[in-house]
Amino acid sequence: MGGTARGPTIGVFDSGFGGLTVLRELLPLIPGAHYVYLGDTARLPYGSKSRETIVRYAVSSARFLEERGAELLVVACNTATALALDELRAALTIPVIGVIAPGAEAAATCGGDAPPGDVLVLATQATVESHAYARACAALGLWAIEKACPLLVPLVEEGWIGEGQIGAARGTWDAGRGTWNAAMSAVTAEVLRIYLGEALRDAPRSRTLLLGCTHYPLLRPAIARTLDELGRSLRVIDSAQATARSVARALGVEGDGVAAGPGLATCEFFATDSVEKFERLGSRFLGRPVRGVQLVDLGG
Ligand code: DGL
């Protein structure tokens, strides 16, 4: 791996756009790589589906990326990592890295010398029911309280992230009047107040909030505001950076920002549903324009 003239080809897979937050961290860390990203948008959300279905979707998505030349697969989806990591490793011939172990490690180390306290994990229903985070945290001596937040993925997918909404979810966004923005922000803020209020009642000793879903980093400013309102000060972390560092380690690319390969990163994007929507929302997740998305049919 990594011996090609243009650096390694890294496959990155998510049920939708959220995994682009992981790709965003990979690009500066391993800029010499070629990235092939697949968003299985036609079959999203994974987080409300059964284990059997999630495994089937994840394996077919991962096989597609291996066939496109991926030499390492990043499962940039918490739900697929929680429910299908073993099956993915069995089905592929390339190394597979998920987001949950790096996320738990980030939770264990984010406070420096300060004790990490209990870890409150926000995630999809399927991730919570798998208790994959509780196990990963327990392995590091941490107690995790897991809270399912099923409304957050649709809000993010619609671009209702509460601050600088993603594009115009419906109709025309009137930036001058700001009507849509205010209404959408209010809905997202209320949902966060309910989820975080409930979760913090169950987890009074938690000092770390782990965003256990690749969509949630887009809600970070709104989450921080809600925590302020609730009078709670928690370290908020996500697994994207820690996952990118795990990938760099697996590729033998140590140190900060060291290129594996000679050039600037190149990216190919595939989606199983509307490429227009992927380009529009994906650009916000990635923090740079997402262009040339190709439609792929992976079946049902
Ligand atoms: N990407 C999924 C995750 O990180 C969230 C979206 C979904 O439910 O498919 O858990």
XYZ file of N, CA and C in Angstrom, residues 21-290:
810
model
N -17.133 14.986 6.660
C -16.443 15.648 7.770
C -15.154 14.887 8.123
N -15.136 13.585 7.841
C -13.916 12.793 8.050
C -12.941 13.052 6.894
N -13.463 13.067 5.664
C -12.606 13.368 4.508
C -11.951 14.742 4.678
N -12.705 15.668 5.235
C -12.193 17.021 5.478
C -10.934 17.004 6.354
N -10.893 16.086 7.316
C -9.713 15.962 8.189
C -8.594 15.180 7.506
N -8.977 14.247 6.638
C -7.951 13.442 5.961
C -7.144 14.271 4.959
N -7.814 15.192 4.274
C -7.164 15.912 3.170
C -5.881 16.645 3.596
N -5.911 17.419 4.702
C -4.654 18.078 5.068
C -3.623 17.130 5.664
N -4.104 16.024 6.253
C -3.180 15.096 6.925
C -2.468 14.194 5.925
N -3.193 13.774 4.904
C -2.614 12.879 3.881
C -2.919 13.496 2.509
N -2.274 14.599 2.197
C -2.644 15.331 0.982
C -2.182 14.656 -0.304
N -1.303 13.675 -0.191
C -0.812 13.039 -1.418
C -1.685 11.905 -1.908
N -2.765 11.624 -1.206
C -3.589 10.459 -1.547
C -4.633 10.800 -2.608
N -5.158 9.736 -3.207
C -6.329 9.866 -4.064
C -7.509 9.318 -3.259
N -8.581 10.093 -3.157
C -9.726 9.685 -2.344
C -10.910 9.335 -3.234
N -11.535 8.210 -2.921
C -12.771 7.823 -3.606
C -13.849 7.767 -2.531
N -14.824 8.670 -2.627
C -15.859 8.792 -1.585
C -17.185 8.286 -2.132
N -17.858 7.481 -1.337
C -19.212 7.040 -1.699
C -20.196 7.438 -0.600
N -21.234 8.156 -0.990
C -22.352 8.450 -0.089
C -23.556 7.633 -0.542
N -23.986 6.714 0.314
C -25.098 5.817 -0.064
C -26.428 6.521 0.211
N -26.612 7.666 -0.433
C -27.727 8.567 -0.113
C -29.098 7.977 -0.420
N -29.158 7.038 -1.380
C -30.459 6.444 -1.724
C -30.977 5.567 -0.574
N -30.052 5.022 0.227
C -30.469 4.073 1.262
C -30.360 4.671 2.665
N -29.934 5.924 2.733
C -29.878 6.639 4.014
C -31.308 6.859 4.538
N -31.587 6.864 5.808
C -30.623 6.691 6.895
C -30.379 5.221 7.222
N -29.154 4.919 7.612
C -28.845 3.593 8.132
C -29.291 3.476 9.603
N -29.264 4.615 10.280
C -29.399 4.614 11.735
C -30.720 4.135 12.280
N -31.739 4.023 11.404
C -33.037 3.548 11.880
C -33.306 2.131 11.373
N -32.300 1.483 10.752
C -32.542 0.171 10.129
C -32.001 -0.978 10.985
N -32.362 -2.199 10.569
C -31.916 -3.373 11.330
C -30.458 -3.677 11.015
N -29.858 -4.469 11.893
C -28.450 -4.851 11.705
C -28.241 -5.539 10.357
N -29.150 -6.468 9.994
C -28.996 -7.226 8.742
C -28.960 -6.272 7.550
N -29.863 -5.308 7.553
C -29.928 -4.358 6.436
C -28.681 -3.483 6.400
N -28.266 -3.006 7.550
C -27.072 -2.139 7.602
C -25.850 -2.903 7.083
N -25.715 -4.169 7.499
C -24.574 -4.982 7.029
C -24.631 -5.125 5.514
N -25.813 -5.421 4.982
C -25.946 -5.628 3.528
C -25.589 -4.345 2.769
N -26.121 -3.225 3.210
C -25.833 -1.943 2.547
C -24.340 -1.599 2.654
N -23.807 -1.787 3.850
C -22.408 -1.385 4.072
C -21.464 -2.243 3.234
N -21.728 -3.558 3.188
C -20.831 -4.446 2.432
C -20.891 -4.123 0.947
N -22.080 -3.874 0.397
C -22.152 -3.569 -1.046
C -21.478 -2.232 -1.341
N -21.617 -1.263 -0.449
C -20.957 0.036 -0.647
C -19.436 -0.120 -0.597
N -18.975 -0.895 0.372
C -17.525 -1.068 0.542
C -16.926 -1.834 -0.634
N -17.654 -2.841 -1.126
C -17.146 -3.610 -2.278
C -17.000 -2.698 -3.494
N -17.955 -1.788 -3.656
C -17.876 -0.846 -4.772
C -16.560 -0.060 -4.697
N -16.220 0.406 -3.501
C -14.999 1.209 -3.356
C -13.740 0.366 -3.566
N -13.784 -0.896 -3.120
C -12.621 -1.764 -3.366
C -12.449 -1.987 -4.869
N -13.576 -2.178 -5.559
C -13.497 -2.354 -7.017
C -12.987 -1.088 -7.707
N -13.240 0.073 -7.119
C -12.734 1.344 -7.703
C -11.267 1.567 -7.364
N -10.629 0.616 -6.719
C -9.187 0.719 -6.488
C -8.771 1.130 -5.091
N -9.738 1.218 -4.153
C -9.350 1.608 -2.785
C -8.367 0.585 -2.211
N -7.305 1.102 -1.597
C -6.306 0.225 -0.957
C -6.505 0.184 0.549
N -7.359 1.062 1.038
C -7.719 1.090 2.463
C -9.110 1.705 2.522
N -9.942 1.184 3.407
C -11.309 1.719 3.508
C -11.511 2.409 4.852
N -12.014 3.629 4.800
C -12.418 4.324 6.012
C -13.943 4.266 6.078
N -14.451 3.625 7.118
C -15.903 3.583 7.312
C -16.258 4.847 8.081
N -16.568 5.909 7.332
C -16.787 7.228 7.941
C -18.248 7.375 8.350
N -18.768 6.328 8.958
C -20.170 6.272 9.371
C -20.207 5.509 10.685
N -20.714 6.149 11.705
C -20.754 5.489 13.017
C -21.659 4.274 13.014
N -22.801 4.401 12.337
C -23.762 3.294 12.343
C -23.176 2.073 11.639
N -22.557 2.282 10.481
C -21.950 1.153 9.757
C -20.784 0.580 10.556
N -20.022 1.443 11.229
C -18.917 0.947 12.065
C -19.472 0.112 13.226
N -20.518 0.634 13.863
C -21.066 -0.043 15.046
C -21.666 -1.399 14.702
N -22.317 -1.482 13.548
C -23.097 -2.689 13.241
C -22.405 -3.628 12.259
N -21.433 -3.136 11.489
C -20.953 -3.954 10.366
C -19.433 -4.038 10.234
N -18.684 -3.560 11.231
C -17.218 -3.522 11.053
C -16.621 -4.916 10.832
N -17.054 -5.890 11.624
C -16.496 -7.246 11.480
C -16.828 -7.820 10.114
N -18.078 -7.621 9.674
C -18.503 -8.150 8.373
C -17.737 -7.462 7.240
N -17.471 -6.179 7.391
C -16.712 -5.457 6.360
C -15.295 -6.007 6.278
N -14.703 -6.254 7.430
C -13.323 -6.780 7.438
C -13.283 -8.164 6.811
N -14.351 -8.944 7.039
C -14.395 -10.297 6.464
C -14.637 -10.246 4.956
N -15.392 -9.248 4.498
C -15.788 -9.217 3.082
C -14.727 -8.601 2.174
N -13.834 -7.790 2.737
C -12.863 -7.064 1.904
C -11.468 -7.664 2.065
N -10.621 -7.348 1.087
C -9.234 -7.818 1.188
C -8.311 -6.678 1.634
N -8.864 -5.479 1.822
C -8.051 -4.312 2.193
C -8.285 -3.967 3.668
N -7.353 -3.214 4.282
C -7.578 -2.820 5.681
C -8.805 -1.913 5.802
N -9.504 -2.072 6.925
C -10.737 -1.299 7.163
C -10.603 -0.572 8.502
N -10.829 0.734 8.476
C -10.745 1.528 9.709
C -12.094 2.196 9.960
N -12.625 2.009 11.162
C -13.907 2.625 11.514
C -13.697 3.871 12.359
N -14.796 4.479 12.783
C -14.705 5.750 13.516
C -14.891 5.602 15.032
N -15.325 4.422 15.485
C -15.712 4.345 16.904
C -14.509 4.235 17.847
N -13.561 3.351 17.537
C -12.375 3.257 18.410
C -11.617 4.583 18.445
N -11.380 5.245 17.298
C -10.712 6.560 17.370
C -11.526 7.586 18.169
N -12.858 7.530 18.054
C -13.696 8.472 18.806
C -13.558 8.260 20.303
N -13.566 6.997 20.721
C -13.422 6.695 22.148
C -12.047 7.132 22.645
N -11.015 6.906 21.815
C -9.661 7.343 22.206
C -9.609 8.862 22.355
N -10.275 9.556 21.451
C -10.294 11.028 21.538
C -10.973 11.458 22.831
N -12.044 10.745 23.209
C -12.745 11.076 24.458
C -11.832 10.857 25.660
N -11.027 9.802 25.593
C -10.157 9.471 26.724
C -9.023 10.471 26.885
N -8.620 11.113 25.803
C -7.424 11.961 25.871
C -7.718 13.457 25.744
N -8.970 13.823 25.462
C -9.232 15.232 25.105
C -9.028 16.195 26.259
N -9.098 15.706 27.473
C -8.981 16.634 28.605
C -7.565 16.812 29.107
N -6.585 16.247 28.401
C -5.202 16.320 28.882
C -5.087 15.578 30.199
N -4.559 16.262 31.219
C -4.373 15.606 32.519
C -5.658 15.559 33.343
N -6.651 16.376 32.952
C -7.908 16.399 33.712
C -8.642 15.076 33.526
N -9.274 14.544 34.602
C -10.008 13.286 34.443
C -11.158 13.463 33.453
N -11.359 12.497 32.550
C -12.348 12.689 31.489
C -13.792 12.670 31.983
N -14.061 12.115 33.165
C -15.451 12.016 33.641
C -16.221 11.038 32.775
N -17.539 11.015 32.962
C -18.367 10.146 32.120
C -18.475 10.771 30.732
N -18.711 9.893 29.757
C -18.796 10.364 28.375
C -20.244 10.229 27.916
N -20.815 11.340 27.512
C -22.159 11.299 26.949
C -22.023 11.183 25.431
N -22.597 10.109 24.880
C -22.476 9.856 23.441
C -23.831 10.113 22.784
N -23.873 11.006 21.812
C -25.079 11.204 21.000
C -24.885 10.423 19.709
N -25.896 9.642 19.311
C -25.725 8.805 18.117
C -27.092 8.410 17.564
N -27.062 7.644 16.480
C -28.323 7.149 15.910
C -28.881 6.019 16.791
N -30.142 5.687 16.528
C -30.797 4.607 17.281
C -30.010 3.295 17.180
N -29.614 2.940 15.947
C -28.918 1.658 15.740
C -27.570 1.648 16.452
N -26.844 2.752 16.401
C -25.542 2.821 17.085
C -25.730 2.676 18.590
N -26.722 3.386 19.130
C -26.968 3.309 20.576
C -27.340 1.881 20.976
N -28.243 1.264 20.200
C -28.690 -0.090 20.568
C -27.562 -1.125 20.460
N -26.572 -0.855 19.631
C -25.442 -1.797 19.503
C -24.500 -1.713 20.713
N -24.539 -0.580 21.448
C -23.635 -0.294 22.572
C -22.163 -0.378 22.179
N -21.885 -0.123 20.906
C -20.492 -0.164 20.443
C -19.647 0.911 21.142
N -20.236 2.093 21.364
C -19.469 3.141 22.064
C -19.238 2.787 23.529
N -20.264 2.215 24.159
C -20.095 1.843 25.573
C -18.937 0.844 25.706
N -18.880 -0.112 24.768
C -17.793 -1.107 24.823
C -16.438 -0.457 24.557
N -16.384 0.399 23.524
C -15.100 1.033 23.180
C -14.623 1.923 24.324
N -15.551 2.619 24.981
C -15.170 3.475 26.111
C -14.753 2.628 27.309
N -15.519 1.554 27.557
C -15.189 0.682 28.702
C -13.786 0.100 28.552
N -13.409 -0.218 27.318
C -12.071 -0.774 27.079
C -10.979 0.223 27.463
N -11.348 1.504 27.529
C -10.375 2.540 27.901
C -10.627 3.046 29.326
N -11.478 2.310 30.051
C -11.743 2.677 31.446
C -12.733 3.814 31.603
N -13.534 4.097 30.562
C -14.503 5.200 30.629
C -15.923 4.665 30.689
N -16.763 5.378 31.412
C -18.184 5.033 31.472
C -18.921 5.902 30.450
N -19.695 5.262 29.567
C -20.411 6.025 28.541
C -21.910 5.923 28.752
N -22.581 7.035 28.558
C -24.049 7.070 28.541
C -24.436 7.397 27.105
N -25.241 6.522 26.495
C -25.547 6.688 25.070
C -26.978 7.194 24.882
N -27.131 8.195 24.021
C -28.436 8.811 23.816
C -28.751 8.835 22.306
N -29.866 8.209 21.932
C -30.283 8.224 20.522
C -30.953 9.559 20.199
N -30.576 10.138 19.070
C -31.136 11.439 18.644
C -31.628 11.321 17.196
N -32.697 10.548 16.971
C -33.089 10.225 15.589
C -33.489 11.412 14.726
N -33.855 12.543 15.325
C -34.281 13.677 14.489
C -33.113 14.491 13.944
N -31.914 14.271 14.478
C -30.819 15.171 14.086
C -30.340 14.918 12.653
N -30.285 13.651 12.217
C -29.808 13.390 10.851
C -30.718 14.045 9.806
N -32.056 13.863 9.887
C -32.892 14.555 8.903
C -32.736 16.072 8.939
N -32.559 16.645 10.115
C -32.368 18.103 10.188
C -31.097 18.517 9.449
N -30.031 17.761 9.669
C -28.771 18.098 8.996
C -28.901 17.863 7.495
N -29.539 16.746 7.118
C -29.704 16.448 5.682
C -30.501 17.552 4.975
N -31.417 18.188 5.712
C -32.188 19.292 5.131
C -31.431 20.604 5.183
N -30.296 20.583 5.848
C -29.516 21.814 5.971
C -29.958 22.710 7.110
N -30.789 22.190 7.997
C -31.277 22.998 9.129
C -30.283 22.878 10.284
N -29.127 23.456 10.096
C -28.097 23.243 11.115
C -28.063 24.366 12.136
N -28.951 25.312 11.976
C -29.122 26.298 13.033
C -28.289 27.546 12.858
N -27.218 27.468 12.124
C -26.359 28.646 11.989
C -25.817 28.633 10.580
N -26.168 29.618 9.769
C -25.724 29.623 8.382
C -26.222 28.374 7.692
N -27.554 28.254 7.559
C -28.168 27.037 7.008
C -27.499 26.601 5.711
N -27.579 25.312 5.416
C -26.984 24.784 4.194
C -27.927 25.052 3.042
N -27.540 25.936 2.156
C -28.316 26.190 0.952
C -29.756 26.552 1.277
N -30.635 26.396 0.340
C -32.060 26.608 0.580
C -32.719 25.243 0.565
N -33.161 24.785 1.728
C -33.722 23.439 1.809
C -34.985 23.340 0.969
N -35.760 24.398 0.944
C -37.010 24.409 0.199
C -37.273 25.833 -0.245
N -37.776 26.033 -1.446
C -38.082 27.381 -1.899
C -36.820 28.218 -2.002
N -36.990 29.501 -1.925
C -35.839 30.388 -2.057
C -35.514 31.012 -0.711
N -34.300 30.905 -0.374
C -33.844 31.492 0.884
C -33.680 32.985 0.699
N -34.414 33.747 1.487
C -34.363 35.200 1.404
C -33.387 35.707 2.461
N -32.137 35.920 2.002
C -31.094 36.308 2.957
C -31.401 37.674 3.572
N -32.068 38.552 2.793
C -32.377 39.893 3.281
C -33.328 39.843 4.461
N -34.379 39.026 4.356
C -35.393 38.990 5.420
C -35.055 37.990 6.510
N -34.392 36.933 6.125
C -33.951 35.963 7.134
C -35.060 35.140 7.757
N -36.210 35.085 7.109
C -37.360 34.410 7.711
C -37.118 32.907 7.856
N -36.715 32.262 6.779
C -36.509 30.813 6.817
C -35.446 30.450 7.838
N -34.355 31.231 7.761
C -33.234 30.925 8.633
C -33.669 30.905 10.090
N -34.418 31.941 10.500
C -34.829 32.041 11.905
C -35.754 30.875 12.277
N -36.700 30.549 11.382
C -37.646 29.471 11.682
C -36.927 28.132 11.764
N -36.016 27.891 10.809
C -35.294 26.619 10.809
C -34.396 26.499 12.038
N -33.732 27.596 12.396
C -32.861 27.575 13.575
C -33.652 27.269 14.836
N -34.858 27.833 14.904
C -35.669 27.644 16.114
C -36.060 26.176 16.269
N -36.386 25.522 15.157
C -36.758 24.106 15.220
C -35.563 23.273 15.697
N -34.424 23.508 15.077
C -33.218 22.741 15.444
C -32.850 22.992 16.905
N -32.932 24.250 17.326
C -32.568 24.582 18.712
C -33.494 23.874 19.697
N -34.787 23.811 19.374
C -35.742 23.171 20.278
C -35.465 21.659 20.379
N -35.193 21.046 19.214
C -34.897 19.604 19.216
C -33.645 19.338 20.068
N -32.628 20.164 19.895
C -31.389 19.972 20.673
C -31.637 20.175 22.171
N -32.470 21.166 22.491
C -32.778 21.412 23.916
C -33.419 20.178 24.545
N -34.338 19.560 23.799
C -35.032 18.382 24.344
C -34.041 17.218 24.504
N -33.299 16.915 23.427
C -32.367 15.776 23.499
C -31.297 15.987 24.574
N -30.667 17.159 24.545
C -29.566 17.383 25.491
C -30.084 17.489 26.923
N -31.278 18.106 27.085
C -31.871 18.204 28.421
C -32.103 16.808 29.002
N -32.711 15.919 28.190
C -32.956 14.541 28.654
C -31.647 13.817 28.946
N -30.707 13.942 28.009
C -29.445 13.199 28.147
C -28.682 13.641 29.390
N -28.653 14.937 29.628
C -27.866 15.430 30.767
C -28.523 15.097 32.102
N -29.843 14.932 32.095
C -30.504 14.459 33.331
C -30.038 13.037 33.654
N -29.837 12.225 32.589
C -29.391 10.842 32.798
C -27.886 10.743 33.019
N -27.164 11.803 32.688
C -25.701 11.743 32.749
C -25.160 12.974 33.471
N -25.542 13.145 34.764
C -25.178 14.392 35.460
C -23.673 14.562 35.653
N -22.912 13.437 35.624
C -21.469 13.557 35.898
C -20.623 13.624 34.628
N -21.287 13.723 33.486
C -20.506 13.687 32.240
C -19.779 15.008 32.020
N -18.551 14.889 31.538
C -17.762 16.097 31.248
C -17.385 16.165 29.771
N -17.680 15.083 29.066
C -17.311 15.028 27.650
C -18.536 14.642 26.838
N -18.757 15.358 25.756
C -19.863 15.041 24.850
C -19.259 14.558 23.541
N -19.514 13.293 23.235
C -18.927 12.696 22.031
C -19.994 12.646 20.942
N -19.719 13.271 19.812
C -20.661 13.284 18.698
C -20.482 11.969 17.940
N -21.351 11.008 18.240
C -21.191 9.651 17.703
C -21.932 9.430 16.404
N -21.958 10.424 15.577
C -22.605 10.345 14.267
C -21.900 11.377 13.390
N -21.555 10.969 12.175
C -20.740 11.871 11.348
C -21.516 13.103 10.881
N -22.827 13.110 11.057
C -23.587 14.318 10.714
C -23.494 15.407 11.793
N -23.290 14.988 13.028
C -23.447 15.930 14.130
C -22.396 17.052 14.191
N -21.170 16.854 13.674
C -20.230 17.991 13.713
C -20.787 19.253 13.042
N -21.713 19.067 12.093
C -22.321 20.242 11.454
C -23.197 21.023 12.432
N -23.606 20.363 13.513
C -24.460 21.026 14.506
C -23.654 21.581 15.684
N -22.356 21.499 15.568
C -21.495 21.859 16.700
C -21.801 23.238 17.297
N -21.894 24.289 16.476
C -22.192 25.603 17.079
C -23.539 25.600 17.789
N -24.535 24.942 17.194
C -25.865 24.906 17.818
C -25.816 24.092 19.113
N -25.040 23.015 19.120
C -24.905 22.193 20.337
C -24.216 23.005 21.435
N -23.173 23.732 21.067
C -22.445 24.539 22.063
C -23.380 25.591 22.674
N -24.207 26.199 21.814
C -25.148 27.207 22.320
C -26.154 26.578 23.281
N -26.645 25.386 22.919
C -27.640 24.718 23.773
C -27.020 24.348 25.124
N -25.788 23.855 25.113
C -25.121 23.519 26.379
C -24.998 24.765 27.256
N -24.658 25.890 26.629
C -24.572 27.160 27.379
C -25.904 27.482 28.036
N -26.972 27.368 27.223
C -28.315 27.672 27.731
C -28.670 26.775 28.906
N -28.235 25.515 28.827
C -28.565 24.556 29.893
C -27.602 24.682 31.074
N -26.644 25.583 30.931
C -25.704 25.822 32.029
C -24.719 24.690 32.227
N -24.417 23.956 31.182
C -23.474 22.830 31.307
C -22.254 23.073 30.433
N -21.096 22.819 30.991
C -19.868 23.017 30.220
C -19.219 21.652 29.983
N -19.326 21.159 28.775
C -18.755 19.853 28.422
C -17.787 20.043 27.258
N -16.729 19.221 27.233
C -15.853 19.216 26.056
C -16.595 18.491 24.946
N -16.713 19.117 23.792
C -17.432 18.484 22.678
C -16.401 17.968 21.686
N -16.473 16.672 21.397
C -15.488 16.114 20.465
C -16.188 15.234 19.433
N -15.539 15.102 18.286
C -16.023 14.133 17.294
C -14.844 13.279 16.872
N -15.152 12.213 16.128
C -14.105 11.234 15.839
C -13.350 11.527 14.543
N -13.725 12.603 13.837
C -13.151 12.806 12.502
C -11.630 12.945 12.533
N -11.132 13.832 13.409
C -9.681 14.051 13.461
C -8.942 12.806 13.914
N -9.491 12.164 14.962
C -8.836 10.971 15.500
C -8.830 9.848 14.460
N -9.911 9.755 13.685
C -9.960 8.729 12.637
C -8.911 9.018 11.567
N -8.798 10.274 11.182
C -7.799 10.639 10.165
C -6.398 10.282 10.655
N -6.141 10.494 11.953
C -4.807 10.147 12.484
C -4.585 8.639 12.454
N -5.657 7.862 12.714
C -5.524 6.386 12.645
C -5.180 5.944 11.232
N -5.802 6.604 10.254
C -5.526 6.255 8.855
C -4.068 6.575 8.533
N -3.607 7.728 8.976
C -2.213 8.119 8.723
C -1.257 7.103 9.339
N -1.587 6.661 10.556
C -0.733 5.653 11.211
C -0.727 4.360 10.420
N -1.919 3.934 9.964
C -2.020 2.669 9.212
C -1.229 2.737 7.909
N -1.132 3.928 7.339
C -0.393 4.094 6.082
C 1.084 4.374 6.325
N 1.457 4.455 7.597
C 2.852 4.750 7.911
C 3.210 6.197 7.647
N 2.198 7.071 7.671
C 2.438 8.501 7.453
C 2.402 9.171 8.813
N 3.535 9.291 9.456
C 3.550 9.861 10.802
C 3.832 11.353 10.740
N 3.574 12.054 11.826
C 3.858 13.490 11.874
C 2.695 14.291 11.356
N 2.822 15.593 11.407
C 1.714 16.467 11.031
C 1.814 16.866 9.570
N 0.736 16.638 8.855
C 0.629 17.142 7.500
C 1.671 16.598 6.544
N 2.193 15.412 6.827
C 3.188 14.831 5.925
C 2.463 14.136 4.785
N 2.831 14.434 3.577
C 2.144 13.848 2.426
C 2.551 12.397 2.225
N 1.552 11.537 2.006
C 1.835 10.171 1.537
C 1.663 10.229 0.037
N 2.730 10.407 -0.676
C 2.623 10.578 -2.127
C 3.031 11.990 -2.490
N 3.241 12.225 -3.771
C 3.886 13.451 -4.191
C 2.987 14.687 -4.317
N 1.698 14.529 -4.587
C 0.957 15.712 -5.038
C -0.143 16.151 -4.118
N -1.006 17.013 -4.625
C -2.180 17.441 -3.879
C -3.255 16.381 -4.009
N -4.055 16.247 -2.968
C -5.085 15.211 -2.977
C -6.028 15.383 -4.166
N -6.430 14.244 -4.725
C -7.483 14.261 -5.741
C -8.658 13.476 -5.182
N -9.851 13.874 -5.580
C -11.054 13.232 -5.035
C -12.013 12.862 -6.156
N -12.590 11.680 -6.018
C -13.726 11.282 -6.867
C -14.896 11.077 -5.923
N -16.085 11.519 -6.354
C -17.259 11.380 -5.497
C -18.334 10.564 -6.197
N -18.937 9.657 -5.453
C -20.052 8.861 -5.952
C -21.204 8.969 -4.959
N -22.423 9.001 -5.499
C -23.610 8.998 -4.646
C -24.635 8.071 -5.274
N -25.488 7.486 -4.425
C -26.497 6.566 -4.960
C -27.837 7.269 -5.199
N -27.897 8.574 -4.905
C -29.092 9.365 -5.217
C -28.635 10.734 -5.713
N -29.542 11.655 -5.860
C -29.322 12.949 -6.525
C -27.899 13.516 -6.399
N -27.229 13.612 -7.547
C -25.874 14.187 -7.521
C -25.930 15.689 -7.271
N -27.032 16.323 -7.695
C -27.157 17.772 -7.468
C -27.196 18.065 -5.959
N -28.016 17.277 -5.266
C -28.123 17.497 -3.818
C -26.782 17.208 -3.140
N -26.114 16.158 -3.622
C -24.817 15.811 -3.021
C -23.830 16.961 -3.196
N -23.820 17.560 -4.384
C -22.881 18.663 -4.633
C -23.227 19.867 -3.756
N -24.535 20.140 -3.624
C -24.966 21.319 -2.871
C -24.662 21.170 -1.374
N -25.125 20.072 -0.793
C -24.913 19.910 0.654
C -23.495 19.438 0.965
N -22.958 18.620 0.054
C -21.620 18.062 0.296
C -20.563 19.142 0.424
N -20.719 20.207 -0.337
C -19.723 21.286 -0.285
C -19.660 21.869 1.124
N -20.817 21.920 1.777
C -20.851 22.473 3.131
C -20.178 21.522 4.131
N -20.426 20.238 3.954
C -19.820 19.252 4.860
C -18.296 19.233 4.687
N -17.858 19.326 3.411
C -16.423 19.193 3.135
C -15.679 20.499 3.358
N -16.411 21.613 3.280
C -15.752 22.902 3.439
C -15.032 23.354 2.189
N -15.315 22.736 1.072
C -14.795 23.153 -0.228
C -15.740 22.611 -1.296
N -15.707 23.146 -2.510
C -16.680 22.709 -3.508
C -16.569 21.213 -3.825
N -17.712 20.577 -3.900
C -17.782 19.163 -4.317
C -18.377 19.165 -5.720
